[in-house]
Structure formats: structure tokens, C-alpha cells
Coordinates of C-alpha atoms and ligand atoms in Angstrom, one line a residue:
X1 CA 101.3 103.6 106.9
X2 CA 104.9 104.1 104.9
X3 CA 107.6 103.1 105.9
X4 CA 110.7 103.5 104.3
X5 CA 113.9 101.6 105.0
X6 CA 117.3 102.9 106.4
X7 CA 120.4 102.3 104.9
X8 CA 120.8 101.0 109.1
X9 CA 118.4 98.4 109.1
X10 CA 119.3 97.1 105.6
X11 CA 122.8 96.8 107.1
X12 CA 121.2 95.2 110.1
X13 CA 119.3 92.5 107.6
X14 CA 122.3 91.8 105.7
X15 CA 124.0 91.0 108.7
X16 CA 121.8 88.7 110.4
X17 CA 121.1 87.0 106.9
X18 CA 124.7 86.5 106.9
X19 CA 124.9 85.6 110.6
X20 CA 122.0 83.0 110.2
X21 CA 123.6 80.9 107.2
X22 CA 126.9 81.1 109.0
X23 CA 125.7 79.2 112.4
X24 CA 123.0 77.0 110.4
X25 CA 125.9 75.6 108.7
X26 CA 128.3 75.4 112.0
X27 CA 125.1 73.1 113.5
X28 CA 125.4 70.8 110.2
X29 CA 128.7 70.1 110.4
X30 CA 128.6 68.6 113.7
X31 CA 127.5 65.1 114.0
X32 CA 125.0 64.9 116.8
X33 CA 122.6 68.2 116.9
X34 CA 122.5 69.0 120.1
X35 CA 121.6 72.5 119.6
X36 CA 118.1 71.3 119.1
X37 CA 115.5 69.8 122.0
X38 CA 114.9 65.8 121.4
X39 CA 111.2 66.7 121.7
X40 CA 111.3 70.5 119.3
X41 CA 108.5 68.1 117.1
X42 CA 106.2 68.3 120.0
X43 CA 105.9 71.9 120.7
X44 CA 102.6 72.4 118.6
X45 CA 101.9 76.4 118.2
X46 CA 104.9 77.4 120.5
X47 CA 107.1 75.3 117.9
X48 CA 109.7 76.4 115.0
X49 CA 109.3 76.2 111.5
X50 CA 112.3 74.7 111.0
X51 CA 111.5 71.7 112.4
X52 CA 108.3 71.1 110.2
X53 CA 111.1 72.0 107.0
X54 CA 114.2 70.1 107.9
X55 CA 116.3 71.6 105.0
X56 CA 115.7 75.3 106.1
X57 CA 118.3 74.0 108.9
X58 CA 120.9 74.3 107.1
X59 CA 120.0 77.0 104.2
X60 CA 117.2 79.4 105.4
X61 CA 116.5 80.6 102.1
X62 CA 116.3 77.5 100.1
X63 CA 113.5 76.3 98.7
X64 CA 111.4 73.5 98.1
X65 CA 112.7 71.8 95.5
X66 CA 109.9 69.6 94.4
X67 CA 108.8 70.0 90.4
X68 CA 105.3 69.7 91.3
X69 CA 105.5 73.6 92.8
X70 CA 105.6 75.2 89.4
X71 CA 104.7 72.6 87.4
X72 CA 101.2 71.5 88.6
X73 CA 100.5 69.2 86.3
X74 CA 99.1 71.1 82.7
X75 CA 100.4 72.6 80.2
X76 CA 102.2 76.3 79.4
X77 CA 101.2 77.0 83.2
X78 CA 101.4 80.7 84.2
X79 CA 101.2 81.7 88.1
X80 CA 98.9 84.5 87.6
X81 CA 97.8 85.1 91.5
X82 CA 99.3 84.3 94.4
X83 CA 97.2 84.7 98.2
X84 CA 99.6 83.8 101.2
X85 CA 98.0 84.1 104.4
X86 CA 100.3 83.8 107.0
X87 CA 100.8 83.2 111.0
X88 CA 103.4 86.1 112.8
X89 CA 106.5 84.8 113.6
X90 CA 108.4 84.0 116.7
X91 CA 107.1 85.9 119.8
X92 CA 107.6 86.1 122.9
X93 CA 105.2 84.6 125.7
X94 CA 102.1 85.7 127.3
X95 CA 101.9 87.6 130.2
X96 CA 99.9 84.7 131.8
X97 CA 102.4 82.3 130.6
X98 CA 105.4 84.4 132.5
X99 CA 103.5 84.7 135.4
X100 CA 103.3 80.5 135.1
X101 CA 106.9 79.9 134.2
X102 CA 108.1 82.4 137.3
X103 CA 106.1 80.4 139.7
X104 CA 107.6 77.3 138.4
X105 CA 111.4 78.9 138.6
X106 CA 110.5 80.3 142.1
X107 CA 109.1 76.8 143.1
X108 CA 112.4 75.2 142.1
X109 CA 114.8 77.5 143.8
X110 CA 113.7 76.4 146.5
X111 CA 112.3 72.9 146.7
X112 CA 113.7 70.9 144.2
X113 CA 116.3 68.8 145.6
X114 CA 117.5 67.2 142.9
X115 CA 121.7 67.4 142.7
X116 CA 122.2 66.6 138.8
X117 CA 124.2 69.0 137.0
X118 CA 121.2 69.9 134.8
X119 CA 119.4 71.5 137.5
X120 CA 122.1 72.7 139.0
X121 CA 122.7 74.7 135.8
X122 CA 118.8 75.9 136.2
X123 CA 119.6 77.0 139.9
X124 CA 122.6 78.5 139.3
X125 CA 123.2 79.9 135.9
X126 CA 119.7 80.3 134.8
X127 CA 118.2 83.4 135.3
X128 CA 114.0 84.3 134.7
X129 CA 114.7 87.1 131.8
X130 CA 111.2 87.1 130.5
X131 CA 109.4 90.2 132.3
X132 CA 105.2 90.8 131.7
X133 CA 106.3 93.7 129.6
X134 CA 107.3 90.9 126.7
X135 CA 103.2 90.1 126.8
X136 CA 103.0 88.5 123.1
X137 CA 105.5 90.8 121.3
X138 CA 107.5 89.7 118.0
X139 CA 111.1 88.8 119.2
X140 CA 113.9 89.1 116.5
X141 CA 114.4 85.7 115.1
X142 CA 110.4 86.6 114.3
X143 CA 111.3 89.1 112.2
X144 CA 113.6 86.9 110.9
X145 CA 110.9 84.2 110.3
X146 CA 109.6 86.7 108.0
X147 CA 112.4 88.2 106.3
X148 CA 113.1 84.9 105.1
X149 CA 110.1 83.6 104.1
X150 CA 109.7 86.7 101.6
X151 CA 112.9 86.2 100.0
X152 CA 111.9 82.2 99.4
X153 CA 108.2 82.5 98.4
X154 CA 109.6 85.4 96.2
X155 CA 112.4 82.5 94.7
X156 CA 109.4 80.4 94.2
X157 CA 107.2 82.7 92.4
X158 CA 109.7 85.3 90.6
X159 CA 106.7 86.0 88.3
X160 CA 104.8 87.5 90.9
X161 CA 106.5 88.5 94.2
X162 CA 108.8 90.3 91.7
X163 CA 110.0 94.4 92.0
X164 CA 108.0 95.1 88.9
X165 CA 104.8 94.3 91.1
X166 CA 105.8 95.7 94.3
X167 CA 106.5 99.2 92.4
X168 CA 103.1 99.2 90.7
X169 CA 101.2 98.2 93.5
X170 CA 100.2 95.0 92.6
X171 CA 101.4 93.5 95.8
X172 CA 98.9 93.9 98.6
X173 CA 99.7 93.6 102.5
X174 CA 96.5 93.2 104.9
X175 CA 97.4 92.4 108.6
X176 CA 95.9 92.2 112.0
X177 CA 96.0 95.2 114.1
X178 CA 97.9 93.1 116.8
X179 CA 101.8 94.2 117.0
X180 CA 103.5 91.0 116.4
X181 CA 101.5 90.8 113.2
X182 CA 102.5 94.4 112.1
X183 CA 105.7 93.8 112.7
X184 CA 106.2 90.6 111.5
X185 CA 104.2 92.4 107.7
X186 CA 107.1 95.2 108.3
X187 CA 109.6 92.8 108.5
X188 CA 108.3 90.9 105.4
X189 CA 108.3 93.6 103.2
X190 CA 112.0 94.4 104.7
X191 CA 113.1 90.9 103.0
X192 CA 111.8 91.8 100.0
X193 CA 113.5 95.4 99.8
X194 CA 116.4 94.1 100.7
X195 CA 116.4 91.5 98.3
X196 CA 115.5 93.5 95.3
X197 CA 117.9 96.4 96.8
X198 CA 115.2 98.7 97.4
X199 CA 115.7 101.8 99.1
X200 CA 113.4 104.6 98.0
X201 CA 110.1 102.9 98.2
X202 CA 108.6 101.6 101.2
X203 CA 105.4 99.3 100.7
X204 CA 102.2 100.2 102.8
X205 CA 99.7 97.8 104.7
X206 CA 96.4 97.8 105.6
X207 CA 95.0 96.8 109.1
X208 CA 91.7 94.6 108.7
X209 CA 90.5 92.9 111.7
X210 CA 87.4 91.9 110.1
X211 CA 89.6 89.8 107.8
X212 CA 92.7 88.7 110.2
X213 CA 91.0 88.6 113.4
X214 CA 87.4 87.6 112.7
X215 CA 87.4 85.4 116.0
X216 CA 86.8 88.5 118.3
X217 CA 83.6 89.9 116.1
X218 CA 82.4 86.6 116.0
X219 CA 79.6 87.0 118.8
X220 CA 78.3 83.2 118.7
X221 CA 82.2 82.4 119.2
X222 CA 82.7 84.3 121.2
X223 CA 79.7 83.5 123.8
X224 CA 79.4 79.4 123.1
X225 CA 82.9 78.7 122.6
X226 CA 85.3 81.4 124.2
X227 CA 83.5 82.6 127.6
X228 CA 82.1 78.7 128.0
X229 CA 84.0 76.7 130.3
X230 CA 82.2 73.5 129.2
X231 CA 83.3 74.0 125.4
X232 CA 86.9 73.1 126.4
X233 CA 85.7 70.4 128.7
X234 CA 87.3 67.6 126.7
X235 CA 90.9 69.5 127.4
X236 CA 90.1 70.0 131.6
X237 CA 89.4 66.5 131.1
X238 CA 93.0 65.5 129.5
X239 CA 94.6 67.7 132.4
X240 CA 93.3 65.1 134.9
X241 CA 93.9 62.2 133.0
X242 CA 95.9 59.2 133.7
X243 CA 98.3 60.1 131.1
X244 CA 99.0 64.2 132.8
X245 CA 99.1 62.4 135.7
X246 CA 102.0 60.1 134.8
X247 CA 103.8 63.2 133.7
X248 CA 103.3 65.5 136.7
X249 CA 104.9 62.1 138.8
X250 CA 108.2 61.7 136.5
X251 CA 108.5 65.5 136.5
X252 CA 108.5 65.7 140.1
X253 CA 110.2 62.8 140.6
X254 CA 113.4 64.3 138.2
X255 CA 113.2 67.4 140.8
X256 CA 113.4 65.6 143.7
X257 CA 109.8 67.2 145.3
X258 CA 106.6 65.7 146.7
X259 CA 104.3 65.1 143.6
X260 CA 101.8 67.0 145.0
X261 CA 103.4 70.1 144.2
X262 CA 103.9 69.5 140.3
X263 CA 100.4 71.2 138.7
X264 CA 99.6 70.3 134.9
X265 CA 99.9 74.0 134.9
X266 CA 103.6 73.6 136.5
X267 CA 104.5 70.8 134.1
X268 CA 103.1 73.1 131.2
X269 CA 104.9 76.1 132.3
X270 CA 108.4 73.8 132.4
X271 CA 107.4 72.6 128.4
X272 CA 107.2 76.2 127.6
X273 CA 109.9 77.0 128.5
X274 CA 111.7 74.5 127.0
X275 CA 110.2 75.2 123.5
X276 CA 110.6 79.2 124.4
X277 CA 114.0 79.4 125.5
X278 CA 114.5 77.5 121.3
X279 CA 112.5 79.1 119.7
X280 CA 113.7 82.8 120.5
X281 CA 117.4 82.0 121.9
X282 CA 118.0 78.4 119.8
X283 CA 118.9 77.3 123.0
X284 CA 118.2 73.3 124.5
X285 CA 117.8 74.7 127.5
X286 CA 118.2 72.9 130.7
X287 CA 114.6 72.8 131.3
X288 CA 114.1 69.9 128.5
X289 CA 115.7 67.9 130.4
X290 CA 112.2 67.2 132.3
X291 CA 110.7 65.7 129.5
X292 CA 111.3 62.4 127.4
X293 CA 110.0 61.9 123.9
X294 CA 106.5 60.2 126.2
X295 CA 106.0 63.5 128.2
X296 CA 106.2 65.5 125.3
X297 CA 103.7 63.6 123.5
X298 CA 101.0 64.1 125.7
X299 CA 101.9 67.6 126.2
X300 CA 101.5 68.0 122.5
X301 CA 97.9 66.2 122.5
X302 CA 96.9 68.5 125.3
X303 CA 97.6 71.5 123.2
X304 CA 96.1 69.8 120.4
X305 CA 93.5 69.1 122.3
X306 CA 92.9 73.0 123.0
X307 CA 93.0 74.4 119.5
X308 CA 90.9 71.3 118.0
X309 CA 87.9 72.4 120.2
X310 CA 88.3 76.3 120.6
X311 CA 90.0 76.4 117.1
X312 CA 89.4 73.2 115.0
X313 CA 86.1 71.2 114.3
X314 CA 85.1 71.0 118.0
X315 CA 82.5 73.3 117.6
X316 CA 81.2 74.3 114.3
X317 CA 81.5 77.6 114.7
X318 CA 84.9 78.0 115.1
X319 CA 85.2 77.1 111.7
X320 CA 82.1 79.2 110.3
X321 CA 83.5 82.2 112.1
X322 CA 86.0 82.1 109.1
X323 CA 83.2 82.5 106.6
X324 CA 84.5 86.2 105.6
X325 CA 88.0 85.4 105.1
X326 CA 86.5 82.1 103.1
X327 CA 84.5 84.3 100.5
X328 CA 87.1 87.3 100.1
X329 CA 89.6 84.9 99.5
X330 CA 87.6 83.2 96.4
X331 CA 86.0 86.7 95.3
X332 CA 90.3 87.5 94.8
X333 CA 90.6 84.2 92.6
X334 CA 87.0 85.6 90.7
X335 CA 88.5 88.7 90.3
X336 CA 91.8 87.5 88.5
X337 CA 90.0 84.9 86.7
X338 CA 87.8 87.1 85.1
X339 CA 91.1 89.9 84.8
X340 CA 93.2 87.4 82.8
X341 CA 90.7 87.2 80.0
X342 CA 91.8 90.5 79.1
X343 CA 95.7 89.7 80.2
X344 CA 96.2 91.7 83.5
X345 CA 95.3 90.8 86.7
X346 CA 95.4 93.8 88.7
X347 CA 97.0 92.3 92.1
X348 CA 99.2 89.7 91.4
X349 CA 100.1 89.0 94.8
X350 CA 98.2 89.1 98.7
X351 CA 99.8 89.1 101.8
X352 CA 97.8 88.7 104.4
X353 CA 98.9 88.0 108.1
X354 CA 97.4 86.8 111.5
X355 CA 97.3 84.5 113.8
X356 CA 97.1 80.6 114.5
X357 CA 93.3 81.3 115.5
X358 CA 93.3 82.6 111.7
X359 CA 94.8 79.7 109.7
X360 CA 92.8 76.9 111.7
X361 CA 89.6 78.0 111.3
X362 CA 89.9 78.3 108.0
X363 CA 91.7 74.9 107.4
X364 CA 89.1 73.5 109.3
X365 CA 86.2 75.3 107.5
X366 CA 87.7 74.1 104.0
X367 CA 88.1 70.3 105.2
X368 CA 91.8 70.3 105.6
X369 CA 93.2 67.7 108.2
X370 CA 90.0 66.5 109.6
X371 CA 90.2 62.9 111.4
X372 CA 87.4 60.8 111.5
X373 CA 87.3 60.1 115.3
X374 CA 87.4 63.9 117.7
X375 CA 89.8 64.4 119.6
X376 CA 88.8 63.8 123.1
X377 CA 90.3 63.2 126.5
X378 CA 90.1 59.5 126.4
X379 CA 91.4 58.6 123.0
X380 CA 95.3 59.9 123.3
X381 CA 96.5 56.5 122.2
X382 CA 93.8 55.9 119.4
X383 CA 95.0 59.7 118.2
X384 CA 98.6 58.9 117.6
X385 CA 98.4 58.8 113.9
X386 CA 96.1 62.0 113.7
X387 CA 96.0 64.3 111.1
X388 CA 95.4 67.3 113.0
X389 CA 98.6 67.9 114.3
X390 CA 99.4 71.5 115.6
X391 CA 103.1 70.9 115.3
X392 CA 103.0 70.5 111.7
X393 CA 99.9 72.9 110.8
X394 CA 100.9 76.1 112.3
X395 CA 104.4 77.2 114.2
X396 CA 105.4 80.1 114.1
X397 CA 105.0 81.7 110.3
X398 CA 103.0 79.2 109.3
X399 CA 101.8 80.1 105.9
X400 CA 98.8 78.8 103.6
X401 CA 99.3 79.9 99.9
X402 CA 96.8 79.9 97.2
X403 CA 98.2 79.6 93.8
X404 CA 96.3 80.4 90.4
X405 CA 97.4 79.0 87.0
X406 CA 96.4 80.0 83.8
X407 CA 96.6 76.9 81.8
X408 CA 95.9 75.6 78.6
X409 CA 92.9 73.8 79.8
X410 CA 92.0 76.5 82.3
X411 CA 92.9 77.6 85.7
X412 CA 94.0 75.4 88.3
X413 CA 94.4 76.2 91.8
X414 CA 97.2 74.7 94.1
X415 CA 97.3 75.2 97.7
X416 CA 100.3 74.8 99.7
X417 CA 100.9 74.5 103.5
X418 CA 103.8 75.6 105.1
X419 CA 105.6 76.0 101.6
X420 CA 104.5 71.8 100.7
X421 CA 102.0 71.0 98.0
X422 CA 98.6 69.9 99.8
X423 CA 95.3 68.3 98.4
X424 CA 91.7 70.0 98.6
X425 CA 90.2 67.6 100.7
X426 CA 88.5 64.7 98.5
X427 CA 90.6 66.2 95.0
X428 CA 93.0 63.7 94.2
X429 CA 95.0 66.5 92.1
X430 CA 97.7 68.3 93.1
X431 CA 96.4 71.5 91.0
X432 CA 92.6 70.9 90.3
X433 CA 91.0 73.2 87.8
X434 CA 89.6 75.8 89.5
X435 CA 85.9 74.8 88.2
X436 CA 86.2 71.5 90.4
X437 CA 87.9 74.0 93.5
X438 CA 85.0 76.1 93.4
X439 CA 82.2 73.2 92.9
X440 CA 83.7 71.1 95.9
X441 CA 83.0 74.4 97.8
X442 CA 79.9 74.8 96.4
X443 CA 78.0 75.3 99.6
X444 CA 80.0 77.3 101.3
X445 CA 80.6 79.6 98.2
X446 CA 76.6 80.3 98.1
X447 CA 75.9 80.3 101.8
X448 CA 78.6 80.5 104.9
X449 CA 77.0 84.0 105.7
X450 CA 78.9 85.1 108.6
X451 CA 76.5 88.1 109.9
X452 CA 73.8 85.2 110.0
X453 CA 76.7 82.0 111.6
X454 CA 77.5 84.3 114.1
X455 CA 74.4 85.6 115.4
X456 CA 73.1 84.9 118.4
X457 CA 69.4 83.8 118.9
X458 CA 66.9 86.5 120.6
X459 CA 65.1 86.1 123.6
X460 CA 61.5 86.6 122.5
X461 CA 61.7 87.3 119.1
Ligands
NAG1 C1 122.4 98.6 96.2 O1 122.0 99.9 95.9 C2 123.0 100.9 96.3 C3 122.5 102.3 96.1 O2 121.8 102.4 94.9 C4 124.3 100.6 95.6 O3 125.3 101.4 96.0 C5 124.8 99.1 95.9 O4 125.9 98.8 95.1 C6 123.6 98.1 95.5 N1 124.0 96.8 96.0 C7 123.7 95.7 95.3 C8 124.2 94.4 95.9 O5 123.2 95.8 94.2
NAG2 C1 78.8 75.8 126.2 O1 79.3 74.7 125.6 C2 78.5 73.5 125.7 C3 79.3 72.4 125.1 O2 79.7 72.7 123.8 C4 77.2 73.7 125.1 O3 76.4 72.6 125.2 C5 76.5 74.9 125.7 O4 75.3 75.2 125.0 C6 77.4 76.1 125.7 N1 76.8 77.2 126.5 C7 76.5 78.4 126.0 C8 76.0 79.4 126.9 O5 76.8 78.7 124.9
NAG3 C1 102.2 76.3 74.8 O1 102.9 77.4 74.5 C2 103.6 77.4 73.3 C3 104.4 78.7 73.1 O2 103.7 79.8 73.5 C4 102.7 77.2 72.1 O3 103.4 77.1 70.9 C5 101.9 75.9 72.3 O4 100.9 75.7 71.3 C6 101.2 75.9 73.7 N1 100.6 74.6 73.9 C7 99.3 74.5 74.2 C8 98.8 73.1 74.4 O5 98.5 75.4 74.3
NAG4 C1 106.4 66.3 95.8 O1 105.2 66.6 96.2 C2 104.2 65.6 96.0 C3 102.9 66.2 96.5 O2 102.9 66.7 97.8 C4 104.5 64.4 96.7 O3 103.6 63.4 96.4 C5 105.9 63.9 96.2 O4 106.3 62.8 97.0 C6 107.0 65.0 96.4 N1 108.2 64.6 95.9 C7 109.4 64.7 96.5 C8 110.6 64.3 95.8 O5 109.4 65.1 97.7

């Protein structure tokens, strides 16, 4: 697909680029913040980017400033590859979650007897504006999640997200065939084109589901883990725990109703409102006012909870359903290595975008943010200090990037999350050479077959 850009929509991104830095700097300026939830840390996948980089608050297109992006360590480095694989950005909710959150509204038009001005403002100036229609789609501060990120991942890497490499099609864009992905890869290469002033060419992408969404072809997945009740049983677990159950009784005890009344589902669909009605409108809504810093915690581990064991190192497959998007990722560091023998690698740059159910499995496949204990339902309070934190590992546009170096001594690879320098699991350097990266993965770079993980055993044979 082409698309080019009109002089409209340019317009339109200039604007809200302008718009954006105008009321991020308004928000500094005042002393208390009160534009943003107390509890915008705890929203896990349903939570901004902003809040995992603080200084994108108040400049959405500044960059990391940390010398070790850059400068990783050896000497006369030259970024000669780039891979960014990338979460879509802001949407809106499910059409099961809408269904959720209307219940909840109905339920407390009508029962909740609670007097407080807060609720008051829920009964009487809130209205219930998300429709089914809405079902997952990129909302505009999505697009904008994008926009931006392409103009500061092209600031940090001018060498290779540059115009000279778009124009000769050395900039590649693979996404998922879902919409919010398309659009959030349209609205990517819109920051760019804008950036660079860019009117006559538009950039193409390719749909791979094989790549992006390798969960649904995954038929081990997608019959031991997805359609198994029992795989998530440590997270129907948490729902009736001491700990849900606590929250469901402050909840309903802030509305004013008989506790019997407030489901975990109930309590859930308030959260997500709370974290939807920020991240698309940057509103505190009224709705957090039925959660403390506590609540949201356990809120937080229940989600956590979810995408450790349907997503994370619950069940090894999850992770080995990533094995496809493992190799072609190393057979595009193979290919530049062996391209910048001769000087010129042939794609300098890949964007690729999907989903959380993307990034984690491969994180997970690769070692990153593994604790030593699971996650189950019994250990909340042992889990405090976990690693694997959805919050911080994938909101909305989270991004992993993959970073090759041609240095003196060789190439080194650096991988960042989420635009912040990160560790290979068990490399104590920030850039390894990419000899170590690929004998740490040894295993995996010689088996990891995913025809063969994802099979599932024959009756009789
Ligand atoms: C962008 O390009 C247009 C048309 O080529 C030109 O009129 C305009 O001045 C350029 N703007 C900037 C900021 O370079
Ligand atoms: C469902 O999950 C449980 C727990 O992981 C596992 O023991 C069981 O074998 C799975 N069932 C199927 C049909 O895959
Ligand atoms: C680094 O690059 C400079 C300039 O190209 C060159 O003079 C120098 O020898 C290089 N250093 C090493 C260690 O290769
Ligand atoms: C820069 O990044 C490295 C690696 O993540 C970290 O150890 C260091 O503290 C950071 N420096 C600053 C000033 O943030």
C-alpha cells in the first residue's frame, strides 16, 4: 500500500505537534499535577508512555539524554542497523470491556448512594461515550504516540532513520494486519514525512502476521494456553483472593451499595475506566477517585498476573511461540554483519509493529525481566519488587530496539526498552559484541523451531 500525505493532514500534524508542547508545558508549570491519576503507574498494558518516561511530560520530542545511547562503550562506533519492534499506540477499549464499564455506569446510576461531589460529577455530568463500534481501534493521541516516537528515535539515530534511507528504501515497515497497528505504522511514517518535509513520497508497509501476530498460528498456544481455562488458573485464583476481596469492599463501601454487588469484574471495569478516560482524553476522571495507591496495586498484579501466564514465562510456550520473530530478527543482524564487510548494509532501518502479546513473548523468550519466584495468586506481597512489571514493559507504544555497531573491535549490539539502555540477560555490558549476543543465544539460534514448538502431539501416531 502507498500512501501519500496531504498538504491537510501535514497541517493537521503540525498543529497537534504544536498543540501537544503547548499544554505539556501549561501541566509543568503548575505545581501540583493534577491532570494525572495518583495511580497512572499502575495501569499495566492500559497505561501511558509517559509515565514510564517522565521527561516526555513536558517535551514530547526530547530524547534520552544519556551518553551511553550512542556511545556504547568502543571505539569509532557506527550505528549500522537499527530493528524497532514496536506496540500500537493508544486505543480505544474492547468491545467486552464497554460492555463491562456500561454495566458498571448503569449499576451506579442507580444504586450508588453515595452524596460526594465526585460521584455526583459521575451521575450527573458524566456521560458513557464509548460505543461497541470503538472495539480496539487506534484513538488520536495513538497516532500521536507514534508520530512522536518517529521523530525522537529518528533524533536518536540521524544516521539511519534519516531521508536519505527512507528515499532509497532502506527503511522497512512490517505490521500486523490488525487496524490499530496499520494505523499506528501510517501514522509513524507521517512523523517522519513531516519531519523531513516530505510530500511527494509516501512509504509502503507490509502486512506479516506470521511475524507480528505469531500467537494466533501458534496451534500448541493456542489449544494449552488460550482455549484452557486451567492455564490462567493462578489469575481466577487472585480474583478471589483476600487481597480483590478487600478491594471490592472499599469500592463499595465509597458508593454507598451492599458489597455484594461490586464484582472483580465491576471493580476492574471502574480501573479501566480510570486509566481510559487518561489515556485517550488526559483526563483524572472522576472514576479514580475509587481507588487509592493499595487498590491499584493489586489491580496492577492481577493484570500482571494475566499476561505472566498467557503471555510471559507461565507456560513455555508462550515464549517459544515467538521462535519466528526470534530468528528473523538475528538473520537481519547476519545479514548487515556480513553487508558491512563490503560497506553497505542494504536496510538500515526495520520497523516492525504489533501488539503487547508481541513484545512479551519475545522478552520472555530472550530472558528479559524474569523473577526467580512465578507469579502466583498467593505471593502479591512477596512480588512487590518484581521485575516483571507490565506498567513499565509495555504501555501503549512500547518499543524494543536492536542496535548494531560497527566498531573497532567488532560489532556490538545494544538493546533498548522503551527508548532506555537494557542488559542481555547475564551480559554485564551495555553494548556486548555481537559474538557474545549470539553465543548467549546459542540454543535458541540453532533450535527454537517454531513448526516443531508449536505442534501439537497425534493421537495414534
Ligand atoms: C516544506 O516544503 C514546502 C514545499 O516544498 C515549502 O513551501 C515549505 O517552505 C517547506 N517548509 C519547511 C519548514 O521547510
Ligand atoms: C491446560 O492447562 C493446564 C495447566 O497448565 C495443563 O496442565 C493442561 O495440560 C492444559 N490442557 C490442555 C488440553 O492443554
Ligand atoms: C578511529 O577513527 C579515526 C578516524 O577515522 C582513526 O584515525 C583511528 O585510527 C580510529 N581508531 C581506531 C582504534 O580504530
Ligand atoms: C545511563 O544508562 C545506564 C545504563 O542503563 C545507567 O546505568 C546510567 O545510570 C544512566 N545514566 C543516567 C545519567 O541516567
Amino acid at each position: 500500500m502507498t500512501t501519500a500525505l496531504s498538504k491537510q493532514s501535514l497541517l493537521f500534524i503540525t498543529f497537534s505537534l504544536a498543540l501537544t508542547r503547548f499544554s505539556y508545558c501549561s501541566v509543568a508549570n503548575a505545581s501540583v499535577n493534577s491532570n494525572i491519576p495518583a495511580i497512572a503507574n499502575h495501569f499495566g498494558t492500559k497505561g501511558r508512555y509517559e509515565e514510564v518516561n517522565r521527561y516526555l511530560i513536558n517535551d514530547i520530542l526530547s530524547v534520552n539524554k544519556n551518553k551511553s545511547i550512542l556511545k556504547p562503550g568502543c571505539t569509532n562506533s557506527t550505528a549500522i542497523h537499527v530493528t524497532a519492534i514496536i506496540r500500537h499506540g493508544t486505543r480505544y477499549p474492547s468491545t467486552k470491556n464497554i460492555k463491562m464499564m456500561q454495566r458498571l455506569y448503569d449499576l451506579v446510576l442507580n444504586e450508588a448512594m453515595n452524596t460526594d461531589k465526585w460521584l455526583k460529577e459521575i451521575k450527573t455530568k458524566w456521560e458513557m461515550w464509548y460505543t461497541d463500534d470503538m472495539d480496539g481501534k487506534l484513538v488520536e493521541k495513538g497516532r500521536d504516540d507514534h508520530r512522536h516516537l518517529a521523530v525522537r528515535l529518528a533524533t536518536l539515530f540521524p544516521s539511519l532513520i534519516s531521508e536519505e534511507n527512507l528515499r532509497a528504501h532502506r527503511i522497512r515497515f512490517i505490521t500486523s494486519s490488525k487496524h490499530r497497528c496499520v494505523d499506528s505504522i501510517v501514522a509513524f511514517q507521517e512523523g517522519l514525512l513531516n519531519l523531513w518535509n516530505v510530500t511527494e513520497v509516501g512509504p509502503s508497509h507490509k502486512i506479516n502476521d506470521g511475524l507480528m501476530r505469531f500467537f494466533d498460528q501458534c496451534q500448541k498456544f493456542v489449544e494449552d494456553v488460550e482455549n484452557n481455562q486451567t492455564a490462567l488458573e493462578e489469575v481466577h485464583l487472585f480474583k478471589a483472593s483476600a487481597e480483590m476481596k478487600r478491594v471490592q469492599m472499599k469500592m463499595a463501601d465509597q458508593l454507598q451499595m451492599p458489597y455484594n454487588r461490586i464484582t472483580p469484574d465491576l471493580v476492574e471495569a471502574a480501573f479501566f475506566l480510570c486509566s481510559y478516560e487518561f489515556a485517550i482524553k488526559s483526563l483524572n476522571s472522576a472514576w479514580c477517585n475509587l481507588f487509592d495507591e493499595t487498590d491499584a496495586q493489586v489491580l496492577e498484579y492481577k493484570n500482571d498476573l494475566k499476561q505472566y501466564w498467557k503471555r510471559g514465562y507461565g507456560h513455555d510456550i508462550n515464549r517459544k511461540s515467538s521462535c519466528n520473530l526470534f530468528h528473523d530478527l538475528f538473520n537481519r543482524f547476519d545479514q548487515a554483519a556480513r553487508e558491512i564487510r563490503f560497506g553497505h548494509v542494504s536496510e538500515a532501518v526495520t520497523i516492525q509493529v504489533g501488539h503487547a502479546e508481541t513484545l512479551l513473548p519475545l522478552l520472555a523468550l530472550m530472558g528479559f525481566f524474569r523473577d526467580e519466584t512465578a507469579l502466583t495468586a498467593d505471593n502479591f506481597d512477596v512480588q512487590n519488587g518484581r521485575t516483571f512489571r507490565t506498567s513499565r514493559i509495555v504501555p501503549y507504544a512500547a518499543n524494543l530496539l536492536f542496535v548494531l555497531y560497527d566498531c573497532s573491535e567488532g560489532l556490538r549490539l545494544q538493546f533498548l526498552l522503551n527508548e532506555t539502555p537494557q542488559n542481555f540477560p547475564d551480559i554485564m555490558h551495555q553494548a556486548p559484541l555481537y559474538d557474545t549476543v549470539r553465543e548467549t543465544y546459542r540454543e535458541l539460534l540453532h533450535g527454537c523451531n517454531f513448526e516443531k514448538e508449536c505442534e501439537l502431539p497425534r493421537p495414534n501416531s
